[in-house]
PDB file of C-alpha atoms in Angstrom:
ATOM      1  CA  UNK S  27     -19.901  12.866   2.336  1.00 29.00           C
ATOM      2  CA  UNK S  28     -22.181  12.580  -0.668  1.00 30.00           C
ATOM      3  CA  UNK S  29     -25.527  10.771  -1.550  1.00 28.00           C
ATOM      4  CA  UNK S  30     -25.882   8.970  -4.964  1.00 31.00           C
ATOM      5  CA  UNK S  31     -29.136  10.086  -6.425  1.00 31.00           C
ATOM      6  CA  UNK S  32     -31.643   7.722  -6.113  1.00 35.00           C
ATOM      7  CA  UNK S  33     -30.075   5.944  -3.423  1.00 34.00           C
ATOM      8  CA  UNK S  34     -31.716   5.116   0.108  1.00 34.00           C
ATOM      9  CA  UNK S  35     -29.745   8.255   1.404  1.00 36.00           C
ATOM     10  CA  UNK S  36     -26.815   6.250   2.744  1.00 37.00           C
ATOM     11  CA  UNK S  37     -24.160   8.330   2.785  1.00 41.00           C
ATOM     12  CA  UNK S  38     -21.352   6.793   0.215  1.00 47.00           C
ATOM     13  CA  UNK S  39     -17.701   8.827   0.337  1.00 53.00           C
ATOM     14  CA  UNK S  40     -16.933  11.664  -2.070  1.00 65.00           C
ATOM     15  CA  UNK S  41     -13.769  11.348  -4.391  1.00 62.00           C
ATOM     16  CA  UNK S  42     -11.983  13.661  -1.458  1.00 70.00           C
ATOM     17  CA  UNK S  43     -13.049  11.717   0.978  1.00 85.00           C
ATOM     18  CA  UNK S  44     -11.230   8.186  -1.142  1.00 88.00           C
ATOM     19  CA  UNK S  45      -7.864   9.710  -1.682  1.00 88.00           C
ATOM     20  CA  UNK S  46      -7.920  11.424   2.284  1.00 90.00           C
ATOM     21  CA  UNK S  47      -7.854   7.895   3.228  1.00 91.00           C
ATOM     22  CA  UNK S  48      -4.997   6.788   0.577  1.00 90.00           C
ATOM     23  CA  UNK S  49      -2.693   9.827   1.641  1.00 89.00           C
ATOM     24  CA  UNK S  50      -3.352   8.636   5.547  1.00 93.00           C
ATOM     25  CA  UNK S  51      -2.440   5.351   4.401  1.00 93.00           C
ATOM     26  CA  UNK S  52       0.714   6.197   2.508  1.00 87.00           C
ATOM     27  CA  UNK S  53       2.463   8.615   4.727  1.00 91.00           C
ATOM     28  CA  UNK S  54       1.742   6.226   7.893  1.00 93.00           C
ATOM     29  CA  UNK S  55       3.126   3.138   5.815  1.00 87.00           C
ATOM     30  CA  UNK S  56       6.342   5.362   4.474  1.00 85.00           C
ATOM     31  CA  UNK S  57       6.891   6.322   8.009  1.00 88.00           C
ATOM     32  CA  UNK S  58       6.459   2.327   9.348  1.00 88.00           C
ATOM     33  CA  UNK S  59       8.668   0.815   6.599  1.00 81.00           C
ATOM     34  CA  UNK S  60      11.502   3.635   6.988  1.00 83.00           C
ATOM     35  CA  UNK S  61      11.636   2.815  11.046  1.00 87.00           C
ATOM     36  CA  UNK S  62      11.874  -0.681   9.797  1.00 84.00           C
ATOM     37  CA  UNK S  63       8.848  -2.347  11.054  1.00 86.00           C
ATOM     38  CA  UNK S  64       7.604  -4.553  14.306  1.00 90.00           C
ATOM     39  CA  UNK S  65      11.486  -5.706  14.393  1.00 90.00           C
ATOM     40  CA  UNK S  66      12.767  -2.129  14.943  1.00 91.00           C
ATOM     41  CA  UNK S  67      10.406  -1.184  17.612  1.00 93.00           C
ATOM     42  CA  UNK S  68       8.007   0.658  14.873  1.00 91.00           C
ATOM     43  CA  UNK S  69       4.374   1.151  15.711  1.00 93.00           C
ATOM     44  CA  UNK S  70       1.623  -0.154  13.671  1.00 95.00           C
ATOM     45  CA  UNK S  71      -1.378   1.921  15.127  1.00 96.00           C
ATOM     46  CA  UNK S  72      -1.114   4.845  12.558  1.00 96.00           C
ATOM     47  CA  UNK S  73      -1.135   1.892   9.582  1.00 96.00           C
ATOM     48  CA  UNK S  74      -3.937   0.078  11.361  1.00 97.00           C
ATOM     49  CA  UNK S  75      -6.363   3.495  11.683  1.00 97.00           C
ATOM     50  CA  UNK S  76      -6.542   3.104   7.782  1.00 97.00           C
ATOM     51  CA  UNK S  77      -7.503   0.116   7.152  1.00 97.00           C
ATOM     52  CA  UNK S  78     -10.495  -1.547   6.902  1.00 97.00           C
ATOM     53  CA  UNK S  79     -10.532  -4.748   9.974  1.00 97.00           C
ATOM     54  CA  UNK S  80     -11.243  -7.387   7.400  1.00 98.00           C
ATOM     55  CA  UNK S  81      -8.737  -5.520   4.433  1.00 98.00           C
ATOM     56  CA  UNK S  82      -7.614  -7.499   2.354  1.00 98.00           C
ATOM     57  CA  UNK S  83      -4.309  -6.903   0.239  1.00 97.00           C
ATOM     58  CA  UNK S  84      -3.480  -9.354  -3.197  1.00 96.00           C
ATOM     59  CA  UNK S  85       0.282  -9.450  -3.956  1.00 91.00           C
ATOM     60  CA  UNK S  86       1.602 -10.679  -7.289  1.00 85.00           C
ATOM     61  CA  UNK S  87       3.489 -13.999  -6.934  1.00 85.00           C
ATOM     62  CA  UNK S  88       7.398 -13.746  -7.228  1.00 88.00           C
ATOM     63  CA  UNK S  89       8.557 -10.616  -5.298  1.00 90.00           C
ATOM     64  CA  UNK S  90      10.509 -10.538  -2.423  1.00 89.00           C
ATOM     65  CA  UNK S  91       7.785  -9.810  -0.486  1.00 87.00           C
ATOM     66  CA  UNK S  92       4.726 -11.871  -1.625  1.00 84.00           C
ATOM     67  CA  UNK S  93       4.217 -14.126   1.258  1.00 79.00           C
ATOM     68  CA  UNK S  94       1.710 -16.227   0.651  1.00 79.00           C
ATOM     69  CA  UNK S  95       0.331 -13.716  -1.776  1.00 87.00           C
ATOM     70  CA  UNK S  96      -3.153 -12.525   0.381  1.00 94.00           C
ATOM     71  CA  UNK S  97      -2.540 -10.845   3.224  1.00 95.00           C
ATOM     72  CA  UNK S  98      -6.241 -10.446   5.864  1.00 97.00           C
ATOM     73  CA  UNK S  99      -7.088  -8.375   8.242  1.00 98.00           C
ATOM     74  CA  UNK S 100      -4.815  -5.771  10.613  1.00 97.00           C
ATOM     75  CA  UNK S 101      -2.298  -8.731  12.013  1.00 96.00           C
ATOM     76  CA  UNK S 102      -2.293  -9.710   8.217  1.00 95.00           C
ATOM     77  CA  UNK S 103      -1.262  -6.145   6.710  1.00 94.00           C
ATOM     78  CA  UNK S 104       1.372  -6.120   9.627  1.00 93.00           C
ATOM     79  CA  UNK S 105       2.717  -8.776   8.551  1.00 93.00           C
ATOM     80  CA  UNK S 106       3.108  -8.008   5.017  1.00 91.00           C
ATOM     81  CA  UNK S 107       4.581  -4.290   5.787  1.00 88.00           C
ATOM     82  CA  UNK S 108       6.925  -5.634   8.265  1.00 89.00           C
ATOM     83  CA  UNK S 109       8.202  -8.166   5.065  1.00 89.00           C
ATOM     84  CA  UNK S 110       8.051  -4.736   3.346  1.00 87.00           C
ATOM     85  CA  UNK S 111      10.339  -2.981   5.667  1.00 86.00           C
ATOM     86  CA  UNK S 112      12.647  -5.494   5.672  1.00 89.00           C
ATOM     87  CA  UNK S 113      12.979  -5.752   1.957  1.00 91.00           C
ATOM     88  CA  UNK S 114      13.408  -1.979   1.668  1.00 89.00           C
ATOM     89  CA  UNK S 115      15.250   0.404   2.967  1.00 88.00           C
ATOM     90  CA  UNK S 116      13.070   3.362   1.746  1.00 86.00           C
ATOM     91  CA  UNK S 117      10.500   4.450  -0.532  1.00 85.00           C
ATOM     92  CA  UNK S 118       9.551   7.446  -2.360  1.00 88.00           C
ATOM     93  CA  UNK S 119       6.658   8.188  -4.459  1.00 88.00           C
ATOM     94  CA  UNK S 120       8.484  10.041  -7.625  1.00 93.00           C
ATOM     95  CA  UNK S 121       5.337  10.953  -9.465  1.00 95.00           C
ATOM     96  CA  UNK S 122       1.375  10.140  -8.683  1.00 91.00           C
ATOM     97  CA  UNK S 123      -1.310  10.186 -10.995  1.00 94.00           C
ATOM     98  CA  UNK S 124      -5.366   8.744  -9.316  1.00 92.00           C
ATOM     99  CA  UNK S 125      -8.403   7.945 -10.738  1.00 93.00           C
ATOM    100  CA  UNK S 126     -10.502   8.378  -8.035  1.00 92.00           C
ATOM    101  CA  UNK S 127     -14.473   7.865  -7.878  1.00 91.00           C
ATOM    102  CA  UNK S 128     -16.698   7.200  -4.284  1.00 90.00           C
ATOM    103  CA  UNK S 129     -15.319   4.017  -3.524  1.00 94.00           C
ATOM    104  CA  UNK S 130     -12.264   3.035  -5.975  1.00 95.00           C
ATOM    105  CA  UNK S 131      -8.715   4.695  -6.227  1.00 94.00           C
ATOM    106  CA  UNK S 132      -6.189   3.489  -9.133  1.00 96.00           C
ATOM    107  CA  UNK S 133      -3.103   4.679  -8.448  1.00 94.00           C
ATOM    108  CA  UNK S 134      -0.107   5.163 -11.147  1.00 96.00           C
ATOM    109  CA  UNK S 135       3.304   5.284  -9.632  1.00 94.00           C
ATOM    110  CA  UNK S 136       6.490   5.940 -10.287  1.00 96.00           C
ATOM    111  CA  UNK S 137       8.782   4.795  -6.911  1.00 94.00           C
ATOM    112  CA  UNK S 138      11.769   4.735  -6.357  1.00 95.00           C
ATOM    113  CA  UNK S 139      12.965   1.724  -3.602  1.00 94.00           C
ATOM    114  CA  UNK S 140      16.382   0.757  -1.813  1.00 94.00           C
ATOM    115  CA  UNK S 141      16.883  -2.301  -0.668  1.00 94.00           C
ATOM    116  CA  UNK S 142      18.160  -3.242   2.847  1.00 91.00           C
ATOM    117  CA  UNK S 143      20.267  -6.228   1.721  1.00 92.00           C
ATOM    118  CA  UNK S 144      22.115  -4.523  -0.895  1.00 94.00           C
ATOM    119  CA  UNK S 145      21.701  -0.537  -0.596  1.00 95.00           C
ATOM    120  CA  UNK S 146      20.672  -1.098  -4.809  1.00 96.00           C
ATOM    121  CA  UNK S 147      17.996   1.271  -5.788  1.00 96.00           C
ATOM    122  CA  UNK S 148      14.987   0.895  -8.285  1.00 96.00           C
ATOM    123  CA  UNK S 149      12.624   3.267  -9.587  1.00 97.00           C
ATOM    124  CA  UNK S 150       9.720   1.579 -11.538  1.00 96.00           C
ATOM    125  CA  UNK S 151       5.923   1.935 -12.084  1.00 97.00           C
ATOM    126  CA  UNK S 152       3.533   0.448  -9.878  1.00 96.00           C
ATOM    127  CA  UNK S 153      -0.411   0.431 -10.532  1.00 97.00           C
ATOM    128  CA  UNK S 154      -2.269   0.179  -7.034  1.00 95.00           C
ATOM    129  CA  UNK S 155      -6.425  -0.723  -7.212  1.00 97.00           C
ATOM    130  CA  UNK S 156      -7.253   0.140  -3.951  1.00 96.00           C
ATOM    131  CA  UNK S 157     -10.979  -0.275  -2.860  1.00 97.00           C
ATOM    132  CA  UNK S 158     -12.511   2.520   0.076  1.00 96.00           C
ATOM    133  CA  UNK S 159     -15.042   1.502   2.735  1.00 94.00           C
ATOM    134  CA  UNK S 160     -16.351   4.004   5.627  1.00 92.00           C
ATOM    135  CA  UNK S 161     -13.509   6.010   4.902  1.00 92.00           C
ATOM    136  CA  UNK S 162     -11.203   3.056   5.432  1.00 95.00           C
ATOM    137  CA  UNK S 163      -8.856   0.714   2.661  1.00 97.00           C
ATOM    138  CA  UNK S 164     -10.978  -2.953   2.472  1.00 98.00           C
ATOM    139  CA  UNK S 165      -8.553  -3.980  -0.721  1.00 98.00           C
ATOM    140  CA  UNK S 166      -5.364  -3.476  -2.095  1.00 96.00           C
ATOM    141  CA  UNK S 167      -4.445  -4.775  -5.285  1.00 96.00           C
ATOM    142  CA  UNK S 168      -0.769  -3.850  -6.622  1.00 95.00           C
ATOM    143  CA  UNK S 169       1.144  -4.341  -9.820  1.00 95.00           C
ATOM    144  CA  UNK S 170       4.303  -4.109 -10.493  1.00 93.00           C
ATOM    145  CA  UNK S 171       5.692  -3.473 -13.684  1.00 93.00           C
ATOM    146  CA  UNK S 172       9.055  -5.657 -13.572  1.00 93.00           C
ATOM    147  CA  UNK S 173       8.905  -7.505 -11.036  1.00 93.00           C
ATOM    148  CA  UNK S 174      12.133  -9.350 -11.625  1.00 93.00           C
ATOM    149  CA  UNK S 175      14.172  -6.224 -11.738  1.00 95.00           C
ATOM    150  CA  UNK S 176      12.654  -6.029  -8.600  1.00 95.00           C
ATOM    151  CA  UNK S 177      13.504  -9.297  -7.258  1.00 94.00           C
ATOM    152  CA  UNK S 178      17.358  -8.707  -8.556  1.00 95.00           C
ATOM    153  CA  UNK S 179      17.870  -5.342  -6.822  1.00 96.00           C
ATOM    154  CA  UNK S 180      16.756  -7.030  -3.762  1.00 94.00           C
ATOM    155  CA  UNK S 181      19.095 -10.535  -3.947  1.00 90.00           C
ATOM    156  CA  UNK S 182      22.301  -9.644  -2.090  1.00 68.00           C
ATOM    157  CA  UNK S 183      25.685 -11.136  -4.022  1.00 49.00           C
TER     158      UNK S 183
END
């Protein structure tokens, strides 16, 4: 942990510290969504040690997976990766690139999805504002680049 100068000496997370969390966060959600969530028998504890209790995670309207497009708290992030899971198949992160400070990771992805309804595969770009608190993610914010190719390799024929 590191101290801003200046501060009151309350210890604020270094940029290690920020993407320690995302990695926890990622390989725990890869390994949820690939067992295919609550309706397979997957457990959520792993997810749920990474996250924040009041996180809060903004999805961009029209995907196959938006819900209701803010998903709150630990049942709420359940809920959203067990929509997740049963959208896709798998996931793979094809290339990373972070911008990391104390508090903030941006994350530029290239992933590669299948879906579950029709075994079609996409890779595209996704950039991921994610927002670190006690060591834990309080806010996701994702964006999708094409967002309707997503939504047609998803929609079975």
């Amino acid at each position: 942990m590191t101290t801003t100068p200046g501060s009151s000496g309350a210890a604020q997370s270094s940029d290690t510290d920020v993407m320690a969390a995302m990695n926890r966060f990622y390989a725990a959600e890869a390994a949820y969504v690939a067992a295919g969530g609550s309706a397979a028998g997957a457990d959520f504890t792993a997810v749920a040690a990474c996250l924040d209790p009041d996180v809060v995670l903004y999805q961009a309207p029209g995907l196959p997976f938006t819900g209701t497009g803010e998903w709150r708290g630990h049942r709420g992030i359940q809920t959203f990766q067990d929509l997740f899971a049963e959208t896709w198949q798998s996931m793979d992160v094809v290339q990373a690139r972070v911008v990391a400070d104390t508090s903030t990771v941006v994350m530029l992805l290239q992933v590669r999805f299948r879906a579950r309804a029709t075994g079609g595969t996409i890779e595209t770009r996704i950039v991921q504002v994610n927002e670190i608190a006690n060591g834990r993610i309080a806010e996701f914010r994702p964006y999708y680049w094409d967002p309707a190719a997503i939504v047609e390799v998803c929609a079975a024929s």
